[in-house]
Amino acid sequence: MQICYYPGEPNLMANELVNVTHHGDVLVATVNNPPVNALSPGVPEGIEAAVVAARANSSVKAVVIIGGGRTFVAGADIKELEQAAAGHGSAPKLHGLLEQIEDCAQPVVMAIHGTALGGGLEVAMAGHYRVAVPGAQLGQPEVNLGIIPGAEGTQRLPRLVGLAAAVDLCVSGKAIKAEEALALGLVDRIIEGDLLAGALAFAREMAEKGGPHPKTRELSRKLGSPTENAGIVAAGREQARKTRRNLIAPLAAIDALEAAVALPFDEGCRKEREIITELLGTDQCRALIHAFFAERAVSKIPGLPKDLPPIPVRQAAIVGAGTMGGGIAMAMANAGIPVLLKDSDQAALDRGVSAIRKNYEGSVKKGRFSQDVMDQRMALIHPQLTSAGFEAADLVIEAVFENLALKKQIFTELDRVMKPGAVLATNTSTLDIDAIAGATSRPDMVIGLHFFSPAHVMRLLEIVRGRNTSPQVIATALSLAKTLRKVGVLVGNCWGFVGNRMMLPYMREAQFLAEEGAAPQQVDQALYDWGMAMGIFAVDDMGGIDVQWRVRQEHPEPAGLRSPLVLNQLYQMGRLGQKTGAGWYRYDENRRALPDPEVTALIRETAAKNGIPQRTISEAEIIERCIYVMINEGARILDEGIALRASDIDTVYLAGYGFPAYHGGPMWYADTVGLAKIYRRIEEFHNQHGPHWEPAPLLRRLAAEGGTFASLDAEKAREERVAAN
Ligand code: NAI
């Protein structure tokens, strides 16, 4: 029976978000705020009302707080955080609720399934006891949004698990499983079987045992000595600088944790509040929150009916068992989808399968999964030299060499063998989807599925819509991305789509900088320090100088525009990058990149021969030229409708190109710098370096109007909402 309990105080009413039921002498408060029971307005109030009611009712012997649906409270309401970060309101304050829970004379048991993350875990830690189902996940991921646990989490967590584990959890932001949480002391009992029944039994057991029940804020056993703590804090800071490069929040979390072990609880809480208030206004926090919402926005496709059912992919096929085909086969097998993997060449097929096996063996060795899991996955991949069985596949992905004539020929063949209704996809990274679709009698079923290397690891999937691609095929691609646990971003058909189209001018500009006097390692260092996962010359060497060279052959600069000069020479010298041990860098036996005087000399010689004056180039100019050139291209991409939103371009760069999330992606970063400033610099570069720097019309317009890419996105979203209603 469900009874809503109204204790009479209007601001403390149990509500539709939190149901209160009585199971004998145990009061159960169930949070019902789908999909993830976030702490939206009303939820803390509802829980507090339930606890207040229990405290006032002597027939209630214990309290259980549990999540309805698929999870416990999974975290804060990030919309609220976004508002606070934008300066409207503050982070939700849970102090009153946490105190009510902790001061309750009856035992309060938190019953956890699904996830207890962020604010969810902070609420759970105020309970006297926590029980969880096996595999439930607990964590403080706030640093990933540029903040720290701000509802006393940094003060309670070390009291439960000790400082070292608390530093690890708050700095990494990772979630741990209930079993590990039990070992750490964050969970008191694992409940096999029905969670509510187990939690009720546990609550009665604790009530029977009698109070006082442990208040986390009063625990001190695990707080450690000042000397021990100083060592942990120092090691934590070093770790944070290494693993969370350039991020403010992880270091700030350690400051708050340090306060927890050094100060009384209330003073520590004050310190925590000061720190989170400061962090909420930072560019990093705003950028990370933007990145969070940008990733969720990609599945909103204007004009695509929400109820359009995707085609179920029960059997997949792949043509080409090379780097990409093998990786895609693994991505499919990892998601439990059987896949036929065809290559035209026995040796290539054998190489492909052996690369897959090696990869899986590595994972088993590292303990990521068991041998059994590996065997199951290998069994889902069927290597073959023919198209046998393709007729039963729901989806085929072509991943042969990047050659239009070859791809057309393959698609003509696929059109012949695949059943009607099957999706025909290509993994091309630059070629024209419409030209490929034109080789079939069913261009509506053709789509680009551009995976990134290694395809079983990289999260980005660019979904390239051709002129005739049907809405259902788009819906299928988006749904497949989810099944493969990837971020599917729908983009339009043009050379290089979104990601590689912006990459080309970025690479070109970096090479121009080198020709003007900045060494490749100087350019790379500046980009790395700014936050890119890798420098661009190192990326070039990893992807292969030959690959770049071929791209430039097939997609030369428009007539009259200067091309970078040194790349061709590296190609001709056979310096193809990591695979030949030398490219822009020299590589030692551990694949470490070493600056190469031979390359420096080559660049200087080339510059001299071509009359390129040499000068000292600042880090600031390197960043401006490399990043602004991408932004300028991004503005064109947006203007042409190749990307649906500026935030989609950001997601492409965050999920696929190692762009630092704390800058929010190239378009968000442009907004934070200010479009007028960026436009002015681009004009200057245009005057100094010529037509490559022609400012994008959209950028010019927004700069003149004082607009931002974010406001343009918001305006479009409003129009779409109006059109949909
Ligand atoms: P790869 O050279 O490693 O593999 C291509 C495979 O296709 C080879 O095993 C070859 O034997 C096979 N093949 C060639 N003709 C065939 C035919 N007629 N029938 C069956 N198999 C045939 O190439 P990679 O790097 O895997 O690239 C494949 C595609 O993916 C290209 O279109 C490329 O542009 C694209 N791509 C590559 C990325 C990368 O980082 N390598 C990233 C994203 C897309």
Coordinates of C-alpha atoms in Angstrom, one line a residue, residues 82-402:
E82 CA 24.2 24.9 -14.9
Q83 CA 22.0 27.7 -13.6
A84 CA 24.3 28.2 -10.6
A85 CA 27.4 28.2 -12.8
A86 CA 25.8 30.9 -15.0
G87 CA 25.4 33.0 -11.8
H88 CA 21.7 32.4 -11.4
G89 CA 21.1 30.9 -7.9
S90 CA 23.4 28.6 -6.0
A91 CA 24.1 24.9 -5.8
P92 CA 21.4 23.1 -4.0
K93 CA 21.9 23.2 -0.3
L94 CA 21.3 19.9 1.4
H95 CA 22.6 20.7 4.9
G96 CA 19.2 20.7 6.5
L97 CA 18.3 17.4 5.0
L98 CA 21.6 15.7 5.9
E99 CA 21.3 16.9 9.5
Q100 CA 17.8 15.6 9.8
I101 CA 18.9 12.2 8.6
E102 CA 22.0 12.0 10.7
D103 CA 20.2 13.3 13.9
C104 CA 17.3 10.9 13.5
A105 CA 17.1 8.7 16.7
Q106 CA 15.9 5.7 14.7
P107 CA 18.3 4.0 12.4
V108 CA 18.2 5.4 8.8
V109 CA 19.3 2.8 6.2
M110 CA 20.1 3.8 2.6
A111 CA 19.2 1.0 0.2
I112 CA 21.3 1.4 -3.0
H113 CA 20.8 -0.1 -6.4
G114 CA 21.9 1.3 -9.8
T115 CA 24.1 4.2 -8.9
A116 CA 24.6 6.5 -5.9
L117 CA 26.7 9.2 -7.4
G118 CA 27.5 12.8 -6.5
G119 CA 24.7 14.3 -4.4
G120 CA 23.2 10.8 -4.3
L121 CA 26.2 9.4 -2.4
E122 CA 26.3 12.5 -0.2
V123 CA 22.8 11.8 0.9
A124 CA 23.6 8.2 1.4
M125 CA 26.6 9.0 3.6
A126 CA 24.4 10.9 6.0
G127 CA 22.5 7.7 6.7
H128 CA 23.6 5.6 9.6
Y129 CA 23.9 2.6 7.4
R130 CA 24.2 1.8 3.7
V131 CA 23.2 -1.5 2.1
A132 CA 23.6 -2.2 -1.6
V133 CA 22.9 -4.8 -4.2
P134 CA 26.0 -6.5 -5.8
G135 CA 27.3 -4.3 -8.7
A136 CA 25.7 -1.1 -7.5
Q137 CA 28.0 1.8 -8.2
L138 CA 29.0 4.6 -5.8
G139 CA 31.2 7.6 -6.6
Q140 CA 31.8 11.3 -6.4
P141 CA 32.2 12.3 -10.1
E142 CA 31.8 16.1 -9.4
V143 CA 35.3 16.9 -10.7
N144 CA 34.2 15.9 -14.1
L145 CA 31.9 18.9 -14.0
G146 CA 34.6 21.2 -12.7
I147 CA 33.3 21.2 -9.1
I148 CA 33.8 19.2 -5.9
P149 CA 31.3 17.3 -3.8
G150 CA 29.6 20.3 -2.2
A151 CA 27.0 18.7 0.1
E152 CA 29.4 17.7 2.8
G153 CA 30.7 14.8 0.7
T154 CA 34.3 15.8 1.1
Q155 CA 33.8 15.9 4.9
R156 CA 31.9 12.6 5.3
L157 CA 33.7 10.4 2.8
P158 CA 37.1 10.4 4.5
R159 CA 35.4 9.6 7.8
L160 CA 34.0 6.5 6.2
V161 CA 36.8 5.3 3.9
G162 CA 39.9 7.1 5.2
L163 CA 41.7 10.0 3.5
A164 CA 43.7 8.0 0.9
A165 CA 40.6 6.3 -0.6
A166 CA 38.6 9.6 -0.4
V167 CA 41.4 11.4 -2.4
D168 CA 41.4 8.7 -5.0
L169 CA 37.6 8.8 -5.4
C170 CA 37.3 12.5 -5.5
V171 CA 40.2 13.2 -7.8
S172 CA 39.5 10.4 -10.3
G173 CA 35.7 10.9 -10.2
K174 CA 35.4 7.2 -10.8
A175 CA 32.6 5.0 -9.5
I176 CA 33.3 1.8 -7.5
K177 CA 31.2 -1.3 -7.2
A178 CA 29.3 -2.1 -4.1
E179 CA 31.8 -5.0 -3.3
E180 CA 34.7 -2.6 -3.2
A181 CA 32.6 0.0 -1.3
L182 CA 32.0 -2.8 1.3
A183 CA 35.7 -3.4 1.7
L184 CA 36.3 0.3 2.1
G185 CA 33.6 0.8 4.7
L186 CA 31.3 2.9 2.5
V187 CA 28.7 0.1 2.4
D188 CA 27.7 -2.0 5.5
R189 CA 26.1 -5.0 3.8
I190 CA 25.6 -6.4 0.3
I191 CA 22.0 -7.5 -0.2
E192 CA 21.5 -10.5 -2.5
G193 CA 18.0 -10.9 -3.9
D194 CA 15.3 -8.3 -3.2
L195 CA 16.8 -5.0 -2.0
L196 CA 13.8 -3.7 -0.2
A197 CA 13.3 -6.9 1.7
G198 CA 17.0 -7.1 2.6
A199 CA 17.0 -3.4 3.6
L200 CA 13.9 -3.8 5.8
A201 CA 15.5 -6.9 7.6
F202 CA 18.7 -5.0 8.1
A203 CA 16.9 -1.9 9.4
R204 CA 14.9 -4.0 11.9
E205 CA 18.2 -5.7 13.0
M206 CA 19.8 -2.3 13.7
A207 CA 16.7 -1.0 15.5
E208 CA 16.7 -4.2 17.6
K209 CA 20.4 -3.7 18.5
G210 CA 19.5 -0.2 19.7
G211 CA 21.1 3.2 19.4
P212 CA 22.9 5.4 19.3
H213 CA 23.4 4.8 15.6
P214 CA 26.6 6.0 14.0
K215 CA 26.6 9.6 12.8
T216 CA 29.2 9.8 10.0
R217 CA 30.1 13.4 11.0
E218 CA 31.2 12.2 14.4
L219 CA 33.4 9.3 13.2
S220 CA 37.1 9.8 13.6
R221 CA 38.7 6.4 13.6
K222 CA 39.8 6.6 10.0
L223 CA 41.0 10.2 9.9
G224 CA 44.7 9.3 10.4
S225 CA 47.6 11.2 12.0
P226 CA 48.7 14.6 10.7
T227 CA 52.0 13.1 9.4
E228 CA 50.2 10.3 7.5
N229 CA 47.7 12.8 6.1
A230 CA 50.4 15.2 4.9
G231 CA 51.9 12.4 2.9
I232 CA 48.6 11.4 1.4
V233 CA 47.7 14.9 0.5
A234 CA 51.1 15.6 -1.2
A235 CA 50.9 12.3 -3.2
G236 CA 47.3 13.1 -4.1
R237 CA 48.2 16.5 -5.5
E238 CA 51.0 15.0 -7.5
Q239 CA 48.7 12.4 -8.9
A240 CA 46.0 15.0 -9.7
R241 CA 48.5 17.2 -11.6
K242 CA 49.6 14.1 -13.6
T243 CA 46.3 12.4 -14.3
R244 CA 43.9 15.4 -14.4
R245 CA 46.1 17.8 -16.3
N246 CA 45.3 21.5 -16.0
L247 CA 42.1 20.8 -14.1
I248 CA 41.4 23.0 -11.1
A249 CA 38.7 20.9 -9.4
P250 CA 40.7 17.8 -8.5
L251 CA 43.2 19.9 -6.6
A252 CA 40.4 21.9 -5.0
A253 CA 38.8 18.6 -3.9
I254 CA 42.1 17.7 -2.1
D255 CA 42.0 21.1 -0.4
A256 CA 38.5 20.3 0.9
L257 CA 39.5 16.7 2.0
E258 CA 42.5 18.2 3.8
A259 CA 40.1 20.4 5.7
A260 CA 38.1 17.3 6.6
V261 CA 41.0 15.7 8.4
A262 CA 42.4 19.0 9.9
L263 CA 39.3 20.8 11.1
P264 CA 36.1 20.1 13.1
F265 CA 33.3 18.9 10.9
D266 CA 31.4 22.2 10.7
E267 CA 34.5 24.2 9.9
G268 CA 35.4 21.7 7.2
C269 CA 31.9 22.1 5.7
R270 CA 32.3 25.8 5.6
K271 CA 35.6 25.4 3.8
E272 CA 33.9 23.0 1.3
R273 CA 31.2 25.6 0.7
E274 CA 33.7 28.3 0.0
I275 CA 35.6 26.1 -2.4
I276 CA 32.5 25.0 -4.4
T277 CA 31.2 28.5 -4.6
E278 CA 34.4 29.7 -6.1
L279 CA 34.5 26.8 -8.6
L280 CA 31.0 27.2 -9.8
G281 CA 31.8 30.5 -11.5
T282 CA 34.9 29.2 -13.3
D283 CA 35.3 28.8 -17.1
Q284 CA 36.3 25.2 -16.5
C285 CA 33.1 24.4 -14.7
R286 CA 30.9 26.1 -17.3
A287 CA 32.8 24.4 -20.1
L288 CA 32.5 21.0 -18.5
I289 CA 28.8 21.4 -17.9
H290 CA 28.4 22.5 -21.5
A291 CA 30.3 19.4 -22.6
F292 CA 27.9 17.3 -20.6
F293 CA 24.8 18.8 -22.1
A294 CA 26.3 19.0 -25.6
E295 CA 26.8 15.2 -25.6
R296 CA 23.2 14.7 -24.6
A297 CA 21.9 17.1 -27.3
V298 CA 23.3 15.1 -30.2
S299 CA 20.4 12.7 -30.3
K300 CA 17.9 15.5 -30.8
I301 CA 17.4 15.5 -34.6
P302 CA 15.0 18.1 -35.9
G303 CA 12.4 16.5 -38.1
L304 CA 13.2 13.0 -37.0
P305 CA 10.1 11.5 -35.4
K306 CA 10.9 10.4 -31.9
D307 CA 8.8 7.2 -32.3
L308 CA 10.5 6.1 -35.5
P309 CA 11.6 2.6 -34.7
P310 CA 15.2 1.8 -35.6
I311 CA 15.9 -1.3 -37.7
P312 CA 17.0 -4.0 -35.2
V313 CA 20.6 -5.0 -35.8
R314 CA 20.8 -8.7 -34.9
Q315 CA 23.5 -9.6 -37.4
A316 CA 26.2 -7.3 -38.9
A317 CA 28.7 -7.7 -41.7
I318 CA 31.9 -5.9 -42.4
V319 CA 34.0 -5.6 -45.6
G320 CA 37.7 -5.1 -45.0
A321 CA 39.5 -6.6 -42.1
G322 CA 42.2 -3.9 -41.7
T323 CA 42.7 -1.5 -38.9
M324 CA 39.2 -0.2 -38.9
G325 CA 37.3 -3.3 -40.0
G326 CA 38.9 -5.2 -37.1
G327 CA 38.2 -2.5 -34.6
I328 CA 34.6 -2.2 -35.7
A329 CA 34.2 -6.0 -35.5
M330 CA 35.4 -5.8 -31.9
A331 CA 33.0 -3.0 -31.1
M332 CA 30.1 -5.1 -32.5
A333 CA 31.2 -8.3 -30.6
N334 CA 31.7 -6.3 -27.4
A335 CA 28.0 -5.3 -27.7
G336 CA 27.0 -8.9 -28.3
I337 CA 26.2 -8.5 -32.0
P338 CA 27.4 -11.4 -34.3
V339 CA 29.5 -10.1 -37.2
L340 CA 30.7 -11.5 -40.5
L341 CA 34.2 -10.1 -41.2
K342 CA 35.1 -10.3 -44.9
D343 CA 38.4 -9.5 -46.6
S344 CA 39.5 -10.2 -50.2
D345 CA 42.9 -11.3 -49.1
Q346 CA 43.7 -14.3 -46.9
A347 CA 46.9 -12.8 -45.5
A348 CA 45.0 -9.5 -44.6
L349 CA 42.2 -11.5 -43.1
D350 CA 44.6 -13.5 -41.0
R351 CA 46.4 -10.4 -39.9
G352 CA 43.1 -8.8 -39.0
V353 CA 41.9 -11.7 -36.9
S354 CA 45.3 -12.0 -35.1
A355 CA 45.2 -8.3 -34.3
I356 CA 41.8 -8.8 -32.7
R357 CA 42.9 -11.9 -30.8
K358 CA 46.0 -10.1 -29.5
N359 CA 43.9 -7.1 -28.4
Y360 CA 41.5 -9.3 -26.5
E361 CA 44.4 -11.3 -24.9
G362 CA 45.9 -8.0 -23.7
S363 CA 42.6 -7.1 -22.0
V364 CA 42.3 -10.6 -20.4
K365 CA 45.9 -10.2 -19.1
K366 CA 45.1 -6.8 -17.6
G367 CA 42.1 -8.3 -15.9
R368 CA 39.5 -6.2 -17.8
F369 CA 37.5 -9.3 -18.6
S370 CA 37.8 -13.1 -18.3
Q371 CA 39.0 -15.6 -20.8
D372 CA 35.4 -16.8 -21.1
V373 CA 34.2 -13.4 -22.1
M374 CA 37.0 -13.2 -24.7
D375 CA 36.0 -16.6 -26.1
Q376 CA 32.4 -15.5 -26.4
R377 CA 33.5 -12.4 -28.2
M378 CA 35.8 -14.2 -30.6
A379 CA 33.0 -16.6 -31.3
L380 CA 30.8 -13.8 -32.5
I381 CA 33.3 -12.7 -35.1
H382 CA 33.3 -14.9 -38.3
P383 CA 36.3 -14.2 -40.6
Q384 CA 35.6 -15.1 -44.2
L385 CA 36.8 -14.5 -47.8
T386 CA 33.3 -14.5 -49.4
S387 CA 30.0 -12.8 -48.8
A388 CA 28.4 -16.0 -47.5
G389 CA 25.7 -15.1 -45.0
F390 CA 25.6 -11.4 -45.9
E391 CA 22.1 -11.9 -47.2
A392 CA 20.9 -12.4 -43.6
A393 CA 22.7 -9.3 -42.2
D394 CA 20.7 -6.3 -41.1
L395 CA 23.7 -3.9 -41.5
V396 CA 26.9 -4.0 -43.4
I397 CA 29.9 -1.6 -42.9
E398 CA 32.4 -1.2 -45.6
A399 CA 36.0 -0.5 -44.4
V400 CA 38.2 -1.1 -47.4
F401 CA 40.9 1.3 -48.7
E402 CA 40.0 4.9 -49.0

